XYZ file of C-alpha atoms in Angstrom:
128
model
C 28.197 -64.297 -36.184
C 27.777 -62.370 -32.962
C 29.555 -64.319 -30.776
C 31.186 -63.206 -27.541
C 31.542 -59.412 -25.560
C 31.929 -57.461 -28.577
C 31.734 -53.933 -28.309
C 29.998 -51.954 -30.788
C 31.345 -48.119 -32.137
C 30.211 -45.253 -29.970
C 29.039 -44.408 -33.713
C 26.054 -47.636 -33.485
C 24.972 -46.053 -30.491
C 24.812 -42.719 -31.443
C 22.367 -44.094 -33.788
C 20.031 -45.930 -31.957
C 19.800 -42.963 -29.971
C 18.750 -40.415 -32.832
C 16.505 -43.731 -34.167
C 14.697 -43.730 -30.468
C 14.204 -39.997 -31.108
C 12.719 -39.701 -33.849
C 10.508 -42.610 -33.620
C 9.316 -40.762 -30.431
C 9.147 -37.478 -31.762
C 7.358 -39.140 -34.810
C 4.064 -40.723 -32.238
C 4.238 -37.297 -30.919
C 3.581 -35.610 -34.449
C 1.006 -38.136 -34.953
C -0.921 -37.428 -31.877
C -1.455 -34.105 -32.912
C -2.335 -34.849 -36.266
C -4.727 -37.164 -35.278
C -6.686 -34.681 -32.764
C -7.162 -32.224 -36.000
C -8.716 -35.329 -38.164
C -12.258 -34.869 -38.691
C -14.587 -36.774 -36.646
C -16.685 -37.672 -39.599
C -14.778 -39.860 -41.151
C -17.576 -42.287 -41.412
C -15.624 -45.513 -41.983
C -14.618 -44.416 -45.466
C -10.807 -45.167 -46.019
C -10.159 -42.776 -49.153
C -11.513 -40.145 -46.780
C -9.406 -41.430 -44.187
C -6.104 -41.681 -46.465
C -6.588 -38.346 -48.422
C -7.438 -36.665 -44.721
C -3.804 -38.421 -43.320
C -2.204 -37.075 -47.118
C -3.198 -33.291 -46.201
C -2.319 -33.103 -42.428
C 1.227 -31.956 -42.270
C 1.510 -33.353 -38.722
C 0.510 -36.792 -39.522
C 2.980 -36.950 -42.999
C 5.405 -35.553 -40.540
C 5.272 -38.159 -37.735
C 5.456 -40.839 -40.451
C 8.854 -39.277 -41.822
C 9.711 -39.381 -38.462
C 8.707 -42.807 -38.087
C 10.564 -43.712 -41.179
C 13.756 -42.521 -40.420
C 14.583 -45.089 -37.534
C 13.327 -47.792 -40.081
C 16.169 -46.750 -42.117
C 18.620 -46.509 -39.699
C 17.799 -49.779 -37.847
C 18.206 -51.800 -41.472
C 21.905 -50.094 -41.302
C 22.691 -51.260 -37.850
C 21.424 -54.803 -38.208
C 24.246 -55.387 -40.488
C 26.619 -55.155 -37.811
C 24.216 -55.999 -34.407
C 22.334 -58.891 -33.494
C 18.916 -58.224 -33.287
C 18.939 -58.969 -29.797
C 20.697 -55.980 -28.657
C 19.427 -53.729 -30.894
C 14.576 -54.646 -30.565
C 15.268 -53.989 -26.792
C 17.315 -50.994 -27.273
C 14.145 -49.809 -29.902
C 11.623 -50.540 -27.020
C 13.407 -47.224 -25.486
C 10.799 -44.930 -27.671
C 7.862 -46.457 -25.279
C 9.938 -44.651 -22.753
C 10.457 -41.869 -24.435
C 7.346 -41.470 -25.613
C 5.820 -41.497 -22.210
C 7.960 -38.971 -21.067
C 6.389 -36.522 -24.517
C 3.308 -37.183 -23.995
C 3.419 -36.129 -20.029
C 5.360 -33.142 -20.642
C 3.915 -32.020 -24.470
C 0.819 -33.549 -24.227
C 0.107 -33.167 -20.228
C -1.312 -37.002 -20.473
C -1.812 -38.454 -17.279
C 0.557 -41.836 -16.926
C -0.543 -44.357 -13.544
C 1.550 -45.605 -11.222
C 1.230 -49.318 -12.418
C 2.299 -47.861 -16.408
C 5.541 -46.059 -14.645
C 6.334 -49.572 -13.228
C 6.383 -50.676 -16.723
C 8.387 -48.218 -18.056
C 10.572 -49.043 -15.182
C 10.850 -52.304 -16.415
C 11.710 -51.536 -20.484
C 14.408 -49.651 -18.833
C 15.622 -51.863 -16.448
C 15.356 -54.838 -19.068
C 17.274 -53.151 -21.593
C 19.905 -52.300 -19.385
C 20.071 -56.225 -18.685
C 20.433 -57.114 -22.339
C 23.154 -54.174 -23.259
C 25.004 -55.862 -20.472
C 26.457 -58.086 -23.064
């Protein structure tokens, strides 16, 4: 189905891109809308659901979340799966780099040699 170097529209890429994006964007949203949950919560999941339904941060990291589901079901018509989980494992980079600069999170040495490595490894797969 896949066989061979094929090379995939600019278009695909594009794509995968604005899907890393917003998936990043969308833990970023949800970080902030879970430091204004209550701490009371107390276990109770209708609390818990109807506190995550009223927090416009949270419903808008999930949007944000949703969108690359939506746009990853479109490219796996047309890209193996192969190319395109290690391409999605770019929003753990990208997400790192938020929550440094937004966030002012502290990331150690041993985590940036993992993030070294996502990137590394998925320029090894795109390689074709």
């Amino acid at each position: 189905m896949f066989e061979g170097n094929v090379m995939y529209p600019l278009f695909n890429w594009v794509l995968v891109a604005f899907g890393v994006l917003m998936g990043s964007f969308g833990s970023l949203f949800m970080k902030w809308g879970a430091i204004k949950m209550p701490q009371d919560l107390n276990g109770n999941i209708f609390s818990l659901i109807y506190n995550i339904l009223i927090n416009p941060l949270l419903m808008l990291g999930i949007i944000l979340y949703a969108i690359p589901t939506a746009i990853w079901i479109w490219l796996l018509r047309t890209m193996p799966l192969t190319l395109l989980q290690p391409a999605l494992s770019l929003t753990y980079v990208i997400s790192a780099l938020l929550a440094v600069f937004l966030l002012h999170e502290h990331v150690s040495v041993l985590r940036w040699v993992g993030i070294f490595v996502i990137i590394f490894g998925v320029i090894l797969v795109a390689q074709n």
